[in-house]
mmCIF file of C-alpha atoms in Angstrom:
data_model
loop_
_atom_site.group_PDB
_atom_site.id
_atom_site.type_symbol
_atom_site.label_atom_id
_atom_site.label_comp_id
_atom_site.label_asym_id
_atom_site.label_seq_id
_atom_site.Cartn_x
_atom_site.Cartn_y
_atom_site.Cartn_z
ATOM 1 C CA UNK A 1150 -12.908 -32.321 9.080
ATOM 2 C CA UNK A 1151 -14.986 -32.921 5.838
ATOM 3 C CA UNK A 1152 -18.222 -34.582 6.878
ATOM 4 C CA UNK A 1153 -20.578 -35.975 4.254
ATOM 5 C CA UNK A 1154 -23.580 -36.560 5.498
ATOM 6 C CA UNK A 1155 -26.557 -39.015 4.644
ATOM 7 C CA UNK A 1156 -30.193 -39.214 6.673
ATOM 8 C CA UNK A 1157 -29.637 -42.359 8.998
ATOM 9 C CA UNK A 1158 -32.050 -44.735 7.951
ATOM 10 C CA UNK A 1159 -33.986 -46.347 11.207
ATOM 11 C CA UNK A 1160 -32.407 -49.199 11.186
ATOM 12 C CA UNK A 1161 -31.591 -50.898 14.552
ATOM 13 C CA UNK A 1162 -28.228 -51.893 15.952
ATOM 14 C CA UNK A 1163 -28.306 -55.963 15.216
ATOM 15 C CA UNK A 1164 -29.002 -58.248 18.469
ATOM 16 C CA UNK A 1165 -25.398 -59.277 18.364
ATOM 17 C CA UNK A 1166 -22.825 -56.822 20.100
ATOM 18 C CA UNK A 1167 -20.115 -56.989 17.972
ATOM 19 C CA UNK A 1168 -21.909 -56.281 14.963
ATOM 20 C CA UNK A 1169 -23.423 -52.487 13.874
ATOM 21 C CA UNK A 1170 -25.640 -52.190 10.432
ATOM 22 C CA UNK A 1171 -27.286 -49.260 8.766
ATOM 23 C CA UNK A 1172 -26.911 -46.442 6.691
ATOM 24 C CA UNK A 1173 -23.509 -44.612 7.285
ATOM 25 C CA UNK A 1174 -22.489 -41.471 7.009
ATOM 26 C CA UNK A 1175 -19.053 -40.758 5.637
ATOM 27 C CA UNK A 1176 -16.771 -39.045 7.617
ATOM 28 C CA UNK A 1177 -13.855 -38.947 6.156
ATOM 29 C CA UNK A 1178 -11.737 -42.169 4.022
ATOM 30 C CA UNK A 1179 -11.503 -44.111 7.134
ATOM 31 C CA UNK A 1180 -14.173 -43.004 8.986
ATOM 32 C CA UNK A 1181 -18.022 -43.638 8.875
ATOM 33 C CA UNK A 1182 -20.756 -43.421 11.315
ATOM 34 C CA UNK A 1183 -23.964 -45.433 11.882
ATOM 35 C CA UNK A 1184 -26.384 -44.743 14.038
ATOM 36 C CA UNK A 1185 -24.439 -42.082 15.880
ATOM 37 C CA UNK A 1186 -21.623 -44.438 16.401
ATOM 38 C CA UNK A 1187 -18.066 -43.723 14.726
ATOM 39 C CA UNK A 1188 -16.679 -46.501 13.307
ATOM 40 C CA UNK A 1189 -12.892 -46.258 12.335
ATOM 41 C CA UNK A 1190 -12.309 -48.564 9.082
ATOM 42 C CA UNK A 1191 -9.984 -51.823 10.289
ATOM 43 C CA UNK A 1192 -6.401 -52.271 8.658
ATOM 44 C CA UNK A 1193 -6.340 -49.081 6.563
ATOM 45 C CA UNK A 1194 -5.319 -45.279 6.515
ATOM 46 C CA UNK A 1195 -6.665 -42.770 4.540
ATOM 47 C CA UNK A 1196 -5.393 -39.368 3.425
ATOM 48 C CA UNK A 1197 -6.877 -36.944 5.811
ATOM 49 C CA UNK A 1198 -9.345 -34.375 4.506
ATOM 50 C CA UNK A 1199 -7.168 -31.423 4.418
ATOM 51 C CA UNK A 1200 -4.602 -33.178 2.705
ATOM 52 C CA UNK A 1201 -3.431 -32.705 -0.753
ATOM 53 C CA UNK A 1202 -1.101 -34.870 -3.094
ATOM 54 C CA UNK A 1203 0.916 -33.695 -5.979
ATOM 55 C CA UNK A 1204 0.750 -34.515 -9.777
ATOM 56 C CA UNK A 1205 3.249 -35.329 -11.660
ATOM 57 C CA UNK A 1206 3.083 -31.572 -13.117
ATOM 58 C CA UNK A 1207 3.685 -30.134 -10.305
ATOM 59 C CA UNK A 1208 -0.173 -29.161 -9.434
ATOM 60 C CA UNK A 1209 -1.399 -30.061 -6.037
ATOM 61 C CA UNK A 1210 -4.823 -31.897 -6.051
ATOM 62 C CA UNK A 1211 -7.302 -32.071 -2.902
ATOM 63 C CA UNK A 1212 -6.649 -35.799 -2.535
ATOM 64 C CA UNK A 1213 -7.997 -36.473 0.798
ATOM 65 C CA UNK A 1214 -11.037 -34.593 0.141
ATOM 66 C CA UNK A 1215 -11.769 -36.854 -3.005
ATOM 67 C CA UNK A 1216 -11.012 -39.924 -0.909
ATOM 68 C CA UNK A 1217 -14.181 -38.987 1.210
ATOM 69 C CA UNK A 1218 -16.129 -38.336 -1.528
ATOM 70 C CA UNK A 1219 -15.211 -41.610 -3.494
ATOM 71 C CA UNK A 1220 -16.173 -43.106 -0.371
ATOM 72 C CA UNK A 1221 -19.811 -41.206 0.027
ATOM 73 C CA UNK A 1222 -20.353 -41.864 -3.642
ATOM 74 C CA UNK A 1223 -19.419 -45.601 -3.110
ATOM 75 C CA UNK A 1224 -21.598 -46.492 -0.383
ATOM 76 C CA UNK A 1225 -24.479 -44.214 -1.495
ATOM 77 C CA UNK A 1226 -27.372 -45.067 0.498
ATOM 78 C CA UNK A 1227 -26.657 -48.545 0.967
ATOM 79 C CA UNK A 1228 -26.753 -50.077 3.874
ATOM 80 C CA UNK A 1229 -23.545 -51.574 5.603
ATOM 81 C CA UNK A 1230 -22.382 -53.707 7.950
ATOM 82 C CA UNK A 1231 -20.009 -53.655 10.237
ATOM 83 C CA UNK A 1232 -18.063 -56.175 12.113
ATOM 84 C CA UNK A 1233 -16.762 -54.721 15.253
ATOM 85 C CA UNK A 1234 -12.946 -56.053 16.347
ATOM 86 C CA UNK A 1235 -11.782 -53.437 19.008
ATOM 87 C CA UNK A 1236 -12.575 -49.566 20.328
ATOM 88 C CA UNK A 1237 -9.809 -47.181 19.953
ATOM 89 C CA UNK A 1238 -8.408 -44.642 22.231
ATOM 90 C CA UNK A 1239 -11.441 -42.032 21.186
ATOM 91 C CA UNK A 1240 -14.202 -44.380 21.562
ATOM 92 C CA UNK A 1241 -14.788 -44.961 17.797
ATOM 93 C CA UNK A 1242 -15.348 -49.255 17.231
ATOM 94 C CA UNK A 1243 -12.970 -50.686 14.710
ATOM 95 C CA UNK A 1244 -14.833 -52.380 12.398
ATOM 96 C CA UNK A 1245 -14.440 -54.567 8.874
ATOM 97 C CA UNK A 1246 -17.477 -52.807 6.815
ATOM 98 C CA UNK A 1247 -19.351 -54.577 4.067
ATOM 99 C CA UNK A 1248 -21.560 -52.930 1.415
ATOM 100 C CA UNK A 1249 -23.454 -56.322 0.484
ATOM 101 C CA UNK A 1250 -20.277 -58.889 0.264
ATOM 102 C CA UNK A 1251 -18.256 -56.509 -0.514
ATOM 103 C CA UNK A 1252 -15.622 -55.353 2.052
ATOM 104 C CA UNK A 1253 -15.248 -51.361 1.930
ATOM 105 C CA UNK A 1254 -12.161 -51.321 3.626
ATOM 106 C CA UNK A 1255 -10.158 -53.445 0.698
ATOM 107 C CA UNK A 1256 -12.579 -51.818 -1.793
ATOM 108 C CA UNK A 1257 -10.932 -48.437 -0.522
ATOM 109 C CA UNK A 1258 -7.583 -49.721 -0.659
ATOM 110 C CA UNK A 1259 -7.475 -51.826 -4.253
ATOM 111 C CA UNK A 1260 -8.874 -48.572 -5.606
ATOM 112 C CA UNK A 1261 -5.923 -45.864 -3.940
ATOM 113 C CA UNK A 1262 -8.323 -43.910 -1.935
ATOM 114 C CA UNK A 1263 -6.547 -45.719 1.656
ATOM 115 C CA UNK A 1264 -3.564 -47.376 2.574
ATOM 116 C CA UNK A 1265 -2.624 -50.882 4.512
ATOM 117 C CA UNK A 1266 -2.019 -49.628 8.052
ATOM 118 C CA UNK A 1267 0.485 -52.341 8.599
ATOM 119 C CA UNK A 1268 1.334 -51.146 12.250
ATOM 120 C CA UNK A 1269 -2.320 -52.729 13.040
ATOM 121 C CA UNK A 1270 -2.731 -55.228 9.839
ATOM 122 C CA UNK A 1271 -1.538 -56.814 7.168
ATOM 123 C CA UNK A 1272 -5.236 -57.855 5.647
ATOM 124 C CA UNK A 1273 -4.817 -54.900 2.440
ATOM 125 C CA UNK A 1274 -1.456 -54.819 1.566
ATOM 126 C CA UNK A 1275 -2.651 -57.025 -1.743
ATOM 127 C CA UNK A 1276 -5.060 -54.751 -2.364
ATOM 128 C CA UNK A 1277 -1.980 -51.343 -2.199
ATOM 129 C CA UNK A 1278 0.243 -52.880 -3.801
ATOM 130 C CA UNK A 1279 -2.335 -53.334 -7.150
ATOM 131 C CA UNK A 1280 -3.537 -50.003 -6.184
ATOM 132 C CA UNK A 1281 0.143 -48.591 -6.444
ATOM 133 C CA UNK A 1282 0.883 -50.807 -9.380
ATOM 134 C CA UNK A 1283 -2.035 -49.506 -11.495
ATOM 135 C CA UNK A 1284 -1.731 -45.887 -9.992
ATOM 136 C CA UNK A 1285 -5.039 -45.631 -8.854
ATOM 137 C CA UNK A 1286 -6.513 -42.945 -6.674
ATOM 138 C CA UNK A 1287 -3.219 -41.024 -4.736
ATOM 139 C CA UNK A 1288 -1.130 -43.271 -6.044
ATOM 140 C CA UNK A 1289 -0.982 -41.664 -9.042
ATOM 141 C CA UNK A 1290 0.415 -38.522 -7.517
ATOM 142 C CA UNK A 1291 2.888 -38.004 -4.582
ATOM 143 C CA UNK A 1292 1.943 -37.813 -1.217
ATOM 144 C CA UNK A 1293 3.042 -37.849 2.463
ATOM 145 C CA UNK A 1294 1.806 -41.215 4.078
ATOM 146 C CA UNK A 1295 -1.381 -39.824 6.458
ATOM 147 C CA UNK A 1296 0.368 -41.102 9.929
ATOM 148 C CA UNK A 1297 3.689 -39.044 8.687
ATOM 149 C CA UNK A 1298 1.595 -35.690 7.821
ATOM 150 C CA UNK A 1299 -0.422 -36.216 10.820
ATOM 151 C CA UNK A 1300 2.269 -36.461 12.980
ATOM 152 C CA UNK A 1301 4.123 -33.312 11.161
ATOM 153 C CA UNK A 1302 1.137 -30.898 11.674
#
């Protein structure tokens, strides 16, 4: 698993439960953490780490690893936050993340570094299908949706 990492900034957790703000460090597309909490991104799917996508020429490309790095580069050192909805099944909170105003997840989708995850959402599919339409990020290659080539490994 690719893990970029920033220094945590000292931050506390805000007095509210459902909320979680601070510095993150990328894990992968999909997956920050804040304060040594992972946080799973609400309503999207990235390409996993490991996972590459195909040009047009043939050529393979590192796609998933890029995803996490447009991600790290995105969010810099900027603080998010992070509205909590639900916990999953390995303890990571589910969270809409903001960088200001700005919601990551959508940000992630509208520019083809993540997908809607429709099985849990239909909040991003606006943002794909520009994403698609404009071949941004893996959408200008081919690729195996993450849950498919996640399930096939």
């Amino acid at each position: 698993m690719l893990a970029v990492v920033f220094a945590t900034s000292a931050t506390c957790l805000s007095a509210e439960p459902s909320n979680i703000s601070g510095v993150a460090s990328v894990i992968d597309a999909d997956t920050i953490e804040v304060h040594g909490q992972r946080i799973r991104l609400f309503g999207i799917d990235a390409i996993e780490s490991s996972q590459t996508c195909t040009r047009d020429d043939g050529s393979t490309w590192r796609c998933g690893k890029d995803s996490a790095f447009a991600l790290a580069d995105h969010i810099a050192r900027s603080p998010v936050d992070c509205d909590v909805r639900d916990v999953d099944r390995y303890g990571r909170l589910i969270a809409v993340c903001r960088k200001g105003k700005e919601d990551i997840n959508a940000w992630l989708v509208r520019n083809g570094w993540a997908v809607a995850y429709t099985d849990y959402s239909l909040d991003y599919v606006g943002e794909q299908r520009l994403a698609e339409k404009e071949k941004r990020g893996i959408w200008s290659a081919s690729f195996e949706m993450p849950w498919t080539w996640r399930r096939n490994r």
